[in-house]
Short mmCIF file of C-alpha atoms in Angstrom, two decimals:
data_model
loop_
_atom_site.label_atom_id
_atom_site.label_comp_id
_atom_site.label_asym_id
_atom_site.label_seq_id
_atom_site.Cartn_x
_atom_site.Cartn_y
_atom_site.Cartn_z
CA UNK A 19 -56.16 -3.76 -41.67
CA UNK A 20 -54.92 -7.24 -40.77
CA UNK A 21 -51.35 -8.19 -41.65
CA UNK A 22 -49.23 -11.30 -41.17
CA UNK A 23 -45.47 -11.20 -40.67
CA UNK A 24 -42.81 -13.86 -40.16
CA UNK A 25 -40.33 -12.81 -37.46
CA UNK A 26 -37.99 -15.82 -37.59
CA UNK A 27 -37.50 -19.23 -39.15
CA UNK A 28 -35.52 -22.27 -38.12
CA UNK A 29 -34.08 -24.42 -40.89
CA UNK A 30 -32.05 -27.57 -41.38
CA UNK A 31 -28.50 -26.36 -42.07
CA UNK A 32 -27.68 -29.23 -44.40
CA UNK A 33 -30.84 -29.20 -46.55
CA UNK A 34 -32.15 -25.66 -46.12
CA UNK A 35 -35.61 -27.02 -45.30
CA UNK A 36 -37.50 -24.55 -43.08
CA UNK A 37 -38.58 -26.49 -40.00
CA UNK A 38 -40.46 -23.78 -38.12
CA UNK A 39 -41.65 -20.19 -38.38
CA UNK A 40 -42.55 -17.56 -35.79
CA UNK A 41 -45.49 -15.44 -36.93
CA UNK A 42 -47.30 -12.27 -35.91
CA UNK A 43 -50.85 -11.37 -36.91
CA UNK A 44 -51.47 -7.65 -36.42
CA UNK A 45 -54.78 -5.80 -36.61
CA UNK A 46 -54.46 -2.02 -37.05
CA UNK A 47 -57.06 0.71 -37.19
CA UNK A 48 -56.33 4.41 -36.95
CA UNK A 49 -53.69 4.77 -34.22
CA UNK A 50 -54.54 1.48 -32.45
CA UNK A 51 -52.82 -1.84 -33.03
CA UNK A 52 -52.92 -5.29 -31.46
CA UNK A 53 -50.94 -8.42 -32.27
CA UNK A 54 -51.15 -12.15 -31.72
CA UNK A 55 -47.98 -14.23 -32.00
CA UNK A 56 -47.26 -17.88 -32.40
CA UNK A 57 -45.14 -20.46 -34.09
CA UNK A 58 -45.73 -23.36 -36.42
CA UNK A 59 -43.63 -26.45 -37.12
CA UNK A 60 -43.38 -28.06 -40.52
CA UNK A 61 -42.75 -31.75 -41.16
CA UNK A 62 -39.44 -32.14 -42.92
CA UNK A 63 -39.33 -34.62 -45.79
CA UNK A 64 -37.00 -37.55 -45.30
CA UNK A 65 -35.18 -36.84 -48.53
CA UNK A 66 -31.76 -35.28 -48.02
CA UNK A 67 -31.95 -33.68 -51.46
CA UNK A 68 -32.61 -29.92 -51.24
CA UNK A 69 -33.62 -29.99 -54.93
CA UNK A 70 -36.73 -31.92 -53.91
CA UNK A 71 -38.12 -28.94 -52.01
CA UNK A 72 -40.57 -26.69 -53.79
CA UNK A 73 -38.60 -23.48 -53.24
CA UNK A 74 -34.81 -23.45 -52.72
CA UNK A 75 -33.87 -21.83 -49.39
CA UNK A 76 -32.18 -18.85 -51.06
CA UNK A 77 -35.38 -18.12 -53.01
CA UNK A 78 -37.85 -18.36 -50.12
CA UNK A 79 -39.79 -15.15 -49.53
CA UNK A 80 -41.78 -13.99 -46.54
CA UNK A 81 -44.92 -14.43 -48.63
CA UNK A 82 -43.99 -18.12 -49.14
CA UNK A 83 -43.60 -18.70 -45.42
CA UNK A 84 -46.80 -16.81 -44.58
CA UNK A 85 -48.68 -19.01 -47.07
CA UNK A 86 -47.11 -22.19 -45.62
CA UNK A 87 -47.88 -21.00 -42.09
CA UNK A 88 -51.53 -20.31 -42.88
CA UNK A 89 -51.80 -23.66 -44.66
CA UNK A 90 -50.32 -25.46 -41.65
CA UNK A 91 -52.60 -23.60 -39.21
CA UNK A 92 -55.65 -24.27 -41.36
CA UNK A 93 -58.35 -21.90 -42.56
CA UNK A 94 -60.42 -22.16 -39.36
CA UNK A 95 -57.45 -21.31 -37.11
CA UNK A 96 -56.38 -18.41 -39.33
CA UNK A 97 -59.93 -17.03 -39.26
CA UNK A 98 -60.05 -17.44 -35.47
CA UNK A 99 -56.69 -15.68 -35.00
CA UNK A 100 -57.81 -12.77 -37.18
CA UNK A 101 -61.20 -12.61 -35.42
CA UNK A 102 -59.50 -12.57 -32.02
CA UNK A 103 -57.17 -9.76 -33.12
CA UNK A 104 -60.23 -7.81 -34.29
CA UNK A 105 -62.01 -8.37 -30.99
CA UNK A 106 -58.90 -7.29 -29.09
CA UNK A 107 -58.80 -4.09 -31.14
CA UNK A 108 -62.49 -3.42 -30.48
CA UNK A 109 -61.86 -3.91 -26.75
CA UNK A 110 -59.10 -1.31 -26.94
CA UNK A 111 -61.48 1.15 -28.63
CA UNK A 112 -64.25 0.71 -26.09
CA UNK A 113 -62.66 -0.54 -22.87
CA UNK A 114 -64.87 -2.39 -20.41
CA UNK A 115 -62.17 -2.43 -17.77
CA UNK A 116 -60.15 0.29 -16.15
CA UNK A 117 -57.15 0.46 -13.87
CA UNK A 118 -56.65 2.74 -10.93
CA UNK A 119 -57.47 3.32 -7.29
CA UNK A 120 -60.93 4.81 -6.72
CA UNK A 121 -59.85 6.47 -3.47
CA UNK A 122 -57.00 8.39 -5.14
CA UNK A 123 -58.20 11.62 -6.71
CA UNK A 124 -56.42 12.63 -9.87
CA UNK A 125 -54.72 16.02 -9.66
CA UNK A 126 -56.78 18.84 -11.12
#
């Protein structure tokens, strides 16, 4: 399952316009999970009238900001982020790398 979450926003204190959002895209399967994080900046309108914004600050939901974030990133970037999270999860399931010291024998 792939989920998107907003972990923080930054807004204009006088207008309530959300200027940026920090996001997390998480891919989960069974007991494995991997996440990709980032942030996106929105262009604030020049109007100082909060009524001109589509959704008043007090009514903004996480779903709103996720939709705005995905729109700002663009469909290709969203697909690439989700694909990368999926590939990271597959790499966790079937590792091609390992850590350790070959000359140290694990205790029996």
